[in-house]
Coordinates of C-alpha atoms and ligand atoms in Angstrom, one line a residue:
M13 CA 11.8 87.1 83.9
A14 CA 10.0 83.8 82.7
T15 CA 11.3 80.8 84.5
L16 CA 10.9 77.0 83.7
N17 CA 7.6 75.8 84.8
E18 CA 9.1 72.9 87.1
I19 CA 5.9 70.9 88.3
P20 CA 4.3 70.1 85.1
I21 CA 7.9 69.2 83.6
L22 CA 8.7 67.0 86.4
K23 CA 5.3 65.2 86.2
L24 CA 5.7 64.6 82.6
A25 CA 9.2 63.4 83.4
E26 CA 8.0 60.9 85.5
V27 CA 5.8 59.5 82.9
H28 CA 8.9 59.4 80.5
A29 CA 11.1 58.1 83.2
K30 CA 14.7 57.2 82.2
P31 CA 15.6 53.5 83.0
K32 CA 18.4 53.3 85.4
G33 CA 22.0 53.3 84.0
H34 CA 20.6 54.0 80.4
Q35 CA 23.3 56.0 78.6
M36 CA 23.0 57.2 75.0
S37 CA 25.4 59.5 72.9
Y38 CA 24.4 61.6 70.0
G39 CA 25.3 59.7 66.9
T40 CA 26.0 60.3 63.1
A41 CA 22.3 61.5 62.8
G42 CA 21.0 62.0 66.2
F43 CA 20.2 59.2 69.1
R44 CA 19.6 55.9 67.6
G45 CA 19.0 52.6 69.3
N46 CA 16.6 49.7 70.4
A47 CA 13.2 51.3 70.7
S48 CA 12.3 50.0 74.1
G49 CA 13.9 52.1 76.9
M50 CA 14.4 55.3 74.5
D51 CA 10.9 56.8 75.3
H52 CA 12.7 59.4 78.0
V53 CA 15.1 60.5 75.1
F54 CA 12.4 61.4 72.9
F55 CA 10.5 63.4 75.8
R56 CA 13.7 65.4 76.2
M57 CA 14.4 65.9 72.7
G58 CA 11.0 67.6 72.7
M59 CA 12.1 69.7 75.6
L60 CA 15.5 70.7 73.8
A61 CA 13.7 71.4 70.5
V62 CA 11.8 74.0 72.3
L63 CA 14.9 75.7 73.9
R64 CA 16.4 75.8 70.5
S65 CA 13.3 77.2 69.1
K66 CA 13.2 80.0 71.6
L67 CA 16.9 80.7 71.0
M68 CA 16.8 80.7 67.2
K69 CA 13.3 82.6 67.4
A70 CA 12.3 80.0 64.7
T71 CA 10.5 76.6 64.1
I72 CA 12.5 73.5 65.0
G73 CA 11.7 70.1 63.3
V74 CA 12.0 66.8 65.2
M75 CA 11.6 63.6 63.1
V76 CA 11.0 60.2 64.9
T77 CA 12.8 57.6 62.8
A78 CA 15.9 55.2 62.8
S79 CA 16.1 55.4 58.9
H80 CA 18.0 52.4 57.6
N81 CA 18.2 50.5 61.1
P82 CA 16.2 47.3 61.7
E83 CA 12.2 47.9 62.7
H84 CA 12.7 47.2 66.4
D85 CA 15.2 50.3 66.5
N86 CA 14.1 53.8 66.8
G87 CA 15.8 57.4 66.6
V88 CA 15.3 61.1 66.7
K89 CA 16.6 63.5 64.2
L90 CA 16.5 67.3 65.1
I91 CA 16.1 69.9 62.3
D92 CA 17.5 73.5 62.3
P93 CA 15.6 76.6 61.0
H94 CA 17.1 76.3 57.4
G95 CA 16.3 72.7 57.1
E96 CA 19.9 71.6 58.2
M97 CA 20.7 68.9 60.8
L98 CA 21.1 70.2 64.3
T99 CA 24.3 72.4 64.8
Q100 CA 27.0 70.3 66.0
S101 CA 27.5 72.6 69.2
W102 CA 24.1 71.3 70.5
E103 CA 25.1 67.8 70.4
E104 CA 26.7 67.8 73.5
L105 CA 23.9 69.7 75.1
A106 CA 21.5 66.9 73.8
T107 CA 23.5 64.1 75.1
S108 CA 23.9 65.5 78.7
L109 CA 20.0 66.1 78.6
A110 CA 19.5 62.6 77.3
N111 CA 21.6 61.0 80.2
V112 CA 20.9 62.8 83.4
T113 CA 18.6 61.3 85.9
N114 CA 15.0 62.8 86.4
D115 CA 16.3 64.5 89.6
E116 CA 18.9 66.4 87.5
L117 CA 16.7 67.4 84.7
I118 CA 15.6 70.9 85.7
K119 CA 19.2 71.6 86.7
E120 CA 20.6 70.4 83.3
M121 CA 18.0 72.4 81.5
K122 CA 18.8 75.5 83.4
K123 CA 22.4 74.9 82.7
I124 CA 21.5 74.9 78.8
V125 CA 19.4 77.9 79.3
D126 CA 22.2 79.9 81.2
S127 CA 25.1 78.9 79.0
Q128 CA 23.2 79.4 75.8
N129 CA 21.6 82.7 77.1
I130 CA 18.0 81.6 76.2
Q131 CA 15.1 83.9 76.7
L132 CA 12.5 81.7 78.2
S133 CA 9.7 84.1 77.5
N134 CA 10.2 83.9 73.6
E135 CA 7.9 81.7 71.7
A136 CA 8.6 78.6 70.6
S137 CA 7.3 76.3 67.6
V138 CA 8.4 72.7 67.0
F139 CA 7.2 70.6 64.0
I140 CA 7.1 67.0 64.4
A141 CA 6.7 64.0 62.1
R142 CA 7.4 60.2 62.0
D143 CA 8.3 57.2 60.1
T144 CA 6.1 53.9 60.0
R145 CA 7.9 52.1 62.8
P146 CA 5.4 50.3 65.3
S147 CA 7.2 52.1 67.9
S148 CA 7.1 55.7 66.2
L149 CA 3.4 56.7 67.2
A150 CA 4.1 56.6 71.0
L151 CA 7.6 58.1 70.6
S152 CA 6.4 61.0 68.7
Q153 CA 3.9 61.6 71.3
A154 CA 6.7 61.8 73.9
V155 CA 8.5 64.3 71.9
L156 CA 5.0 66.1 71.9
D157 CA 4.7 65.7 75.7
G158 CA 8.1 67.3 76.2
A159 CA 7.6 70.1 73.7
T160 CA 4.2 71.0 75.2
A161 CA 5.6 70.7 78.9
L162 CA 7.6 73.9 77.8
G163 CA 4.7 75.6 76.3
A164 CA 5.7 75.2 72.5
T165 CA 3.3 75.4 69.7
C166 CA 3.4 72.2 68.1
T167 CA 2.3 71.0 64.7
N168 CA 2.2 67.1 64.4
Y169 CA 2.4 66.2 60.4
G170 CA 2.0 62.2 61.3
L171 CA 3.7 60.4 58.8
L172 CA 6.2 62.0 56.7
T173 CA 9.6 61.3 55.0
T174 CA 12.5 63.0 57.0
P175 CA 13.3 65.2 53.9
Q176 CA 9.6 66.1 53.7
L177 CA 9.9 67.5 57.2
H178 CA 13.2 69.3 56.3
H179 CA 11.6 70.9 53.4
I180 CA 8.4 71.9 55.6
V181 CA 10.7 73.4 58.4
A182 CA 12.9 75.5 56.1
C183 CA 10.0 76.8 54.0
Y184 CA 8.0 77.8 56.9
N185 CA 10.9 79.5 58.6
G186 CA 11.8 81.2 55.2
G187 CA 8.3 82.9 55.5
N188 CA 5.8 80.4 53.5
H189 CA 3.5 79.7 56.4
N190 CA 1.1 77.8 54.2
V191 CA 3.5 75.1 53.4
N192 CA 2.5 71.6 54.0
E193 CA 2.8 68.1 52.8
E194 CA 0.7 68.9 49.8
Q195 CA 2.8 71.9 48.8
Y196 CA 5.6 69.5 49.1
Y197 CA 4.2 67.4 46.0
Q198 CA 3.2 70.6 44.2
H199 CA 6.9 71.9 44.3
Y200 CA 8.4 68.9 43.4
A201 CA 6.0 67.8 40.7
N202 CA 5.9 71.4 39.2
A203 CA 9.8 71.5 39.4
F204 CA 10.1 68.1 37.7
K205 CA 7.5 69.1 34.9
A206 CA 9.3 72.5 34.3
L207 CA 12.7 70.9 33.9
L208 CA 11.2 68.3 31.5
N209 CA 9.7 70.9 29.4
E210 CA 13.2 72.7 29.3
N211 CA 14.8 69.6 28.2
L212 CA 12.2 69.4 25.1
S213 CA 12.8 72.9 24.3
Y214 CA 16.2 71.7 23.4
L215 CA 14.4 69.0 21.3
T216 CA 17.1 66.7 22.7
K217 CA 17.4 63.0 21.9
K218 CA 15.2 60.4 22.6
P219 CA 13.1 60.0 26.1
V220 CA 14.2 57.5 28.3
G221 CA 10.8 55.9 28.2
S222 CA 9.7 52.9 30.3
S223 CA 9.2 52.7 33.9
V224 CA 11.3 53.0 37.0
T225 CA 10.7 50.4 39.8
V226 CA 11.3 51.6 43.1
D227 CA 11.8 49.4 46.3
C228 CA 10.8 51.7 49.0
A229 CA 12.2 49.6 52.0
N230 CA 8.4 48.8 53.3
G231 CA 8.8 52.3 54.7
V232 CA 7.2 55.5 54.8
G233 CA 8.5 56.4 51.3
A234 CA 6.0 54.0 49.7
P235 CA 2.9 56.0 50.1
K236 CA 4.7 59.4 49.9
L237 CA 6.1 58.2 46.4
V238 CA 2.8 57.3 45.3
K239 CA 1.4 60.7 45.9
L240 CA 4.2 62.4 44.2
A241 CA 3.9 60.4 41.2
E242 CA 0.2 61.1 41.0
H243 CA 1.0 64.8 41.2
I244 CA 3.5 64.4 38.2
G245 CA 1.3 62.2 36.2
V246 CA 1.7 58.8 34.9
N247 CA 1.8 59.6 31.4
I248 CA 5.0 62.0 32.3
I249 CA 6.8 59.3 34.5
D250 CA 5.8 55.8 35.3
I251 CA 7.1 54.8 39.0
V252 CA 6.4 51.3 39.9
V253 CA 6.4 51.2 43.8
H254 CA 7.8 47.8 45.3
N255 CA 8.0 47.0 49.0
N256 CA 5.4 49.1 49.9
G257 CA 5.0 47.8 53.5
Q258 CA 1.7 45.7 53.0
S259 CA 3.5 42.5 53.6
G260 CA 7.2 42.8 54.3
K261 CA 9.1 44.3 57.2
L262 CA 10.8 47.7 57.3
N263 CA 14.5 47.5 55.7
E264 CA 14.6 43.8 56.1
N265 CA 16.2 42.3 53.1
C266 CA 15.3 45.2 51.1
G267 CA 16.1 49.1 51.0
A268 CA 19.0 51.4 49.9
D269 CA 21.4 50.0 52.8
Y270 CA 20.8 46.3 52.0
V271 CA 21.3 46.9 48.4
K272 CA 24.3 48.8 48.6
V273 CA 26.1 46.7 51.5
Q274 CA 25.1 43.4 50.2
Q275 CA 25.6 44.4 46.5
R276 CA 22.6 42.6 45.4
A277 CA 18.8 43.5 44.7
P278 CA 16.1 43.3 47.6
V279 CA 15.1 39.6 48.2
E280 CA 11.6 39.5 47.4
G281 CA 9.9 39.5 44.1
L282 CA 11.6 42.0 41.6
N283 CA 12.0 39.6 38.8
M284 CA 14.7 41.9 37.4
E285 CA 15.3 42.4 33.7
P286 CA 18.5 43.5 32.1
D287 CA 18.6 47.4 31.4
H288 CA 15.7 48.3 33.4
R289 CA 16.0 51.0 36.0
Y290 CA 15.5 49.9 39.5
A291 CA 15.9 52.1 42.7
S292 CA 15.8 51.8 46.4
F293 CA 15.1 54.2 49.3
D294 CA 15.9 53.4 52.7
G295 CA 13.2 53.6 55.8
D296 CA 12.7 57.3 55.8
A297 CA 13.5 57.9 52.3
D298 CA 16.5 60.1 52.5
R299 CA 18.9 57.6 50.6
L300 CA 18.6 56.7 47.1
V301 CA 20.7 54.1 45.1
Y302 CA 19.9 52.8 41.5
Y303 CA 20.7 49.3 40.0
T304 CA 20.2 47.1 37.0
L305 CA 21.3 43.9 35.2
D306 CA 23.7 43.9 32.4
S307 CA 23.2 41.7 29.4
D308 CA 24.8 38.7 31.2
C309 CA 22.4 39.4 33.9
N310 CA 25.0 40.5 36.4
F311 CA 23.9 42.8 39.0
V312 CA 25.1 46.3 38.5
L313 CA 25.1 49.1 41.2
L314 CA 24.8 52.7 40.8
D315 CA 25.2 54.2 44.2
G316 CA 25.6 57.5 45.6
D317 CA 29.0 57.9 44.1
K318 CA 27.5 57.6 40.6
I319 CA 24.5 59.9 41.5
A320 CA 27.2 62.5 42.5
A321 CA 29.2 62.0 39.3
L322 CA 25.9 62.4 37.3
F323 CA 24.7 65.7 38.8
A324 CA 28.2 67.2 38.8
V325 CA 28.9 66.5 35.3
Y326 CA 25.4 67.7 34.2
I327 CA 25.7 70.7 36.2
K328 CA 29.6 71.4 34.8
E329 CA 28.1 71.0 31.2
L330 CA 25.3 73.5 31.7
L331 CA 27.5 76.1 33.3
N332 CA 29.9 75.6 30.4
K333 CA 27.0 76.0 27.8
A334 CA 25.5 79.1 29.8
D335 CA 29.2 80.4 29.9
I336 CA 28.8 80.9 33.9
N337 CA 31.9 80.9 36.0
V338 CA 31.3 79.7 39.3
R339 CA 33.3 77.2 41.8
L340 CA 31.6 73.8 41.5
G341 CA 32.9 71.0 43.8
V342 CA 32.0 67.4 45.0
V343 CA 32.1 66.3 48.5
Q344 CA 32.6 62.6 49.1
T345 CA 33.8 60.6 52.2
A346 CA 36.3 57.9 52.9
Y347 CA 33.4 55.4 51.6
A348 CA 33.6 56.9 47.8
N349 CA 34.9 54.4 45.4
G350 CA 38.6 55.3 44.3
S351 CA 37.4 55.3 40.8
S352 CA 34.6 57.9 41.3
T353 CA 37.0 60.3 43.0
N354 CA 39.3 59.9 40.0
Y355 CA 36.7 60.3 37.3
I356 CA 35.2 63.4 38.8
S357 CA 38.7 65.0 39.7
T358 CA 41.2 63.7 36.9
E359 CA 38.8 63.1 34.1
E360 CA 36.2 65.8 34.5
N361 CA 38.3 68.1 36.4
I362 CA 35.9 68.9 39.1
E363 CA 37.1 69.7 42.6
V364 CA 36.6 67.0 45.1
A365 CA 36.8 67.4 48.9
C366 CA 36.5 64.5 51.4
A367 CA 34.5 64.9 54.7
Q368 CA 34.0 62.6 57.8
T369 CA 30.7 60.4 57.4
G370 CA 27.5 62.0 58.3
V371 CA 25.6 64.4 55.8
K372 CA 26.0 67.1 58.4
H373 CA 29.7 67.0 57.8
L374 CA 29.3 66.8 54.0
H375 CA 26.6 69.5 53.9
K376 CA 29.0 71.9 55.7
V377 CA 31.8 71.3 53.4
A378 CA 29.5 71.7 50.2
T379 CA 28.3 74.9 51.3
A380 CA 31.7 76.5 50.8
F381 CA 31.5 75.8 47.1
D382 CA 29.2 78.0 44.9
I383 CA 27.5 74.9 43.8
G384 CA 28.3 71.9 46.2
V385 CA 27.3 68.4 45.3
Y386 CA 27.7 65.8 47.9
F387 CA 26.9 62.5 48.3
E388 CA 27.8 59.6 50.4
A389 CA 28.3 56.0 48.8
N390 CA 25.2 54.9 50.5
G391 CA 22.9 57.3 48.6
H392 CA 22.7 60.1 50.9
G393 CA 23.2 63.6 49.1
T394 CA 21.9 66.6 47.4
V395 CA 23.2 69.8 45.9
T396 CA 23.7 73.1 47.6
V397 CA 23.7 76.6 45.9
K398 CA 24.8 80.0 47.4
D399 CA 22.3 82.4 47.1
D400 CA 24.4 84.7 45.1
C401 CA 25.4 82.1 42.6
L402 CA 21.7 81.2 42.1
N403 CA 20.9 84.9 41.3
K404 CA 23.9 84.9 38.7
I405 CA 22.3 81.8 37.0
R406 CA 19.1 83.5 37.2
S407 CA 20.0 86.6 35.7
A408 CA 22.2 84.9 32.9
A409 CA 18.7 83.0 31.9
T410 CA 17.5 86.3 30.9
S411 CA 20.6 88.6 29.9
E412 CA 20.3 90.5 26.9
E413 CA 24.0 89.9 26.6
K414 CA 23.7 86.2 26.5
L415 CA 23.3 84.0 23.3
Q416 CA 19.9 82.1 23.0
E417 CA 21.6 78.8 23.6
Q418 CA 23.2 80.3 26.9
K419 CA 20.2 81.6 28.0
L420 CA 18.7 78.1 27.6
A421 CA 21.3 76.4 29.4
A422 CA 21.0 78.9 32.4
N423 CA 17.4 78.2 32.4
K424 CA 17.6 74.5 32.4
L425 CA 20.2 74.8 35.3
T426 CA 17.9 77.0 37.3
A427 CA 15.0 74.3 36.7
F428 CA 17.2 71.7 37.6
L429 CA 18.1 73.0 41.0
D430 CA 14.5 73.7 41.6
V431 CA 14.2 69.9 41.5
V432 CA 16.7 69.2 44.1
N433 CA 15.9 69.4 47.9
Q434 CA 18.7 71.6 48.8
T435 CA 18.0 71.2 52.7
V436 CA 19.1 67.7 52.8
G437 CA 19.3 64.4 50.6
D438 CA 15.9 63.5 49.7
A439 CA 15.4 60.1 47.9
M440 CA 12.3 61.4 46.2
S441 CA 13.6 64.6 44.6
D442 CA 16.9 63.0 44.0
L443 CA 15.1 60.2 41.9
L444 CA 13.3 63.1 39.7
A445 CA 16.7 64.6 39.2
V446 CA 18.2 61.5 37.9
E447 CA 15.3 60.7 35.8
A448 CA 15.3 64.2 34.5
I449 CA 19.3 64.1 33.6
L450 CA 18.8 60.7 31.9
Q451 CA 16.0 61.8 29.7
D452 CA 18.0 64.9 28.7
K453 CA 20.9 63.1 27.8
G454 CA 18.9 60.4 26.2
W455 CA 21.0 58.0 28.2
S456 CA 20.1 54.4 29.4
I457 CA 21.0 53.1 32.9
R458 CA 23.7 51.3 31.1
D459 CA 25.0 54.5 29.4
W460 CA 24.9 56.2 33.0
S461 CA 26.7 53.1 34.6
C462 CA 29.5 53.1 32.0
I463 CA 30.8 56.6 33.1
Y464 CA 33.4 54.9 35.1
T465 CA 34.2 51.3 36.3
E466 CA 34.1 50.8 40.1
L467 CA 37.1 49.3 41.9
P468 CA 35.4 46.2 43.6
N469 CA 34.6 47.0 47.1
R470 CA 33.3 45.5 50.3
Q471 CA 31.7 46.8 53.6
A472 CA 31.8 44.6 56.7
K473 CA 30.8 45.0 60.4
V474 CA 32.5 43.9 63.5
K475 CA 31.1 43.6 66.9
V476 CA 33.5 44.7 69.7
A477 CA 32.8 45.3 73.5
D478 CA 33.1 49.1 73.3
R479 CA 33.2 50.7 69.7
T480 CA 34.4 53.9 71.2
V481 CA 38.0 52.4 71.8
I482 CA 38.5 53.2 68.1
E483 CA 39.4 56.7 67.4
T484 CA 40.1 58.2 64.0
T485 CA 41.6 61.3 62.0
D486 CA 41.8 62.3 58.5
A487 CA 38.2 62.2 57.6
E488 CA 38.0 58.9 59.3
R489 CA 40.6 57.3 56.9
K490 CA 43.3 56.7 59.6
V491 CA 42.9 55.0 62.9
T492 CA 44.7 56.6 66.1
K493 CA 43.5 54.5 68.6
P494 CA 44.3 51.5 69.5
P495 CA 47.8 52.6 68.6
A496 CA 48.6 49.0 67.1
L497 CA 45.7 49.0 64.7
Q498 CA 46.5 51.2 61.9
P499 CA 50.0 50.1 61.2
A500 CA 48.7 46.5 61.2
I501 CA 46.1 47.6 58.6
D502 CA 48.7 49.5 56.2
K503 CA 50.7 46.3 56.3
V504 CA 47.8 44.2 55.0
V505 CA 46.8 46.6 52.6
A506 CA 50.0 46.9 51.0
E507 CA 49.7 43.2 50.0
Y508 CA 46.8 44.1 47.5
P509 CA 47.0 46.0 44.2
C510 CA 44.9 49.2 44.4
G511 CA 44.6 48.1 48.1
R512 CA 42.8 50.6 50.4
S513 CA 40.9 50.0 53.7
F514 CA 39.9 51.9 56.7
V515 CA 37.9 51.3 59.9
R516 CA 35.4 53.6 62.1
P517 CA 32.9 53.2 64.9
S518 CA 29.4 53.5 63.4
G519 CA 27.4 56.3 64.6
T520 CA 24.0 54.5 64.2
E521 CA 24.5 50.9 65.0
D522 CA 26.6 49.2 67.7
V523 CA 29.4 48.1 65.4
V524 CA 32.8 48.9 63.8
R525 CA 32.4 49.4 60.0
V526 CA 35.1 48.0 57.6
Y527 CA 35.6 49.3 54.1
A528 CA 38.1 47.7 51.5
E529 CA 38.6 48.0 48.0
S530 CA 41.3 46.5 45.6
D531 CA 41.7 45.2 42.0
T532 CA 39.4 42.2 42.0
Q533 CA 36.5 41.2 44.1
E534 CA 38.3 38.0 45.6
N535 CA 41.2 40.3 46.8
T536 CA 38.9 42.6 48.1
D537 CA 36.9 40.2 50.1
K538 CA 40.0 38.8 51.3
L539 CA 41.1 42.6 52.5
A540 CA 37.9 43.3 54.2
K541 CA 38.1 39.9 56.2
R542 CA 41.7 40.3 57.3
V543 CA 41.1 44.1 58.5
S544 CA 37.9 42.6 60.1
L545 CA 40.0 40.4 62.0
L546 CA 42.4 42.7 62.9
V547 CA 39.8 45.0 64.4
Y548 CA 38.5 42.0 66.3
E549 CA 41.7 41.0 67.7
L550 CA 43.2 44.7 68.5
A551 CA 39.9 46.5 69.6
G552 CA 38.3 44.0 71.8
G553 CA 36.0 42.0 69.4
V554 CA 33.3 40.0 70.9
G555 CA 31.0 37.3 69.6
E556 CA 31.9 35.1 66.4
K557 CA 35.4 35.8 65.0
P558 CA 35.5 36.9 61.4
Q559 CA 36.8 34.2 59.4
P560 CA 40.4 34.7 58.1
A561 CA 40.7 34.6 54.4
F562 CA 44.4 33.9 53.2
Ligands
G16_613 C1 22.8 58.4 58.8 C2 23.6 59.5 58.4 C3 24.3 59.3 57.4 C4 25.3 58.0 57.4 C5 24.7 56.9 58.0 C6 25.5 55.7 58.6 O1 22.0 57.8 57.8 O2 22.6 60.5 58.1 O3 25.2 60.4 56.9 O4 26.1 57.7 56.4 O5 23.8 57.1 59.0 O6 26.3 56.3 59.6 P1 27.3 55.2 60.4 O7 28.1 54.8 59.6 O8 27.8 56.1 61.3 O9 26.4 54.2 60.9 P2 20.6 57.3 57.9 O10 20.1 57.3 56.7 O11 20.6 56.0 58.6 O12 19.9 58.4 58.8

């Protein structure tokens, strides 16, 4: 029976030693924190990926990125065989492995091997990629060291977006052993072109025309989007890349998180024009938001909720046209704007479910539907389709029993689902999907923005000594601990028309997040400040006290 090769592991563990007392926990999307002092976590996650690969008899992905976080942070996202995020039951194992001392490392790994019944003699394969952070090169080397210490075959893809690595892992495990970055571009470029052809075969409306300007957060999305655009051809889609990392800092005053939270355009040099389409990615290009200016030059944001609504209604229309009866649903989180939930469920009569923050939670709920559209308001989302549902749509496209128009709708739906990266939210493929729908509908960004009017909303952050003192329930919409906090929030919320507010500890930053919405922006801002103050006072706030606003 094969055993752990302890000597080389321990030698390398010395090189990637854990700083004394350093503790981390697996967050919303893996480990995340200040890059300095995290080297051992990457080394150990390289080893964990090998154990998982041996257990699953499949390739596991390891992405080195801290996504929307500031440049000095870093993090690691583990990717399971079908391109989904690491299964939740392994998060605890990951946390224990990251936190034991070097002396306990072998014992902890043996514990994982025994508890999971892992055959150490099985082969292991790990795919690794990284974002553009200055710390990412060295930290991806730490992952490689961990994975090779346990004898895995490693493929280092260098710079990729997170969704590109998800795509590659899923395709490879699905039997396509020639999959690589180039194949990613070919796949999505061809799928997009095929969908546009379907649109034309409908002889639909006017093309959207004009360009789309994309703020790539000075991250890895910039060079990758340029490549994707080249594969599609500038005559087909004109993508102007902004914040390409040549001068600005990653995620600083730009990117999807900045635009969504601040509800304003990136600070540097966009010179926005009314009705032009603008979009922002985050640092690893797994989030997308759109925005524009209205005719009075007011900033108009089209966030993940609006993308979800656009996708879901488009899919519903095609299903109706093709006369295909399947269960379509939308999954949101507590951050979804009340108006979006109302529009999708009441006006469009599409089922809506609510999940906890974190795409891993939404993805799971979405896969219970035949077609599940899931998006977080922050722009992270995609569409999932059950295999038998996809087969049903495909066979409708060629069925003798269907009318020509029904077959065309089924064909178009098949083409649309091909443009979407079903493994995880992918800013590049979501961008193509949005552009294709607008083109098909002959819609401007203003037409899209008008499908519903958002309730004014605000997000805030509060620093507390220990954010784990806050515990929540009901998809994070209610606080259970500290016990005095929820009644206090309820009392304040009741004072505002259409008021809603909730708080939850972030799983990617050392803060408590506060969300508020109500009838006017002024009321919403007051509500957000008052709830922030409650968090500060009842959950051990530190640093500057949020200013009361009464
Ligand atoms: C990650 C997760 C998202 C989540 C976000 C914020 O995004 O993948 O699902 O919404 O963190 O999480 P929290 O509010 O817990 O900090 P990303 O794009 O940063 O990887």
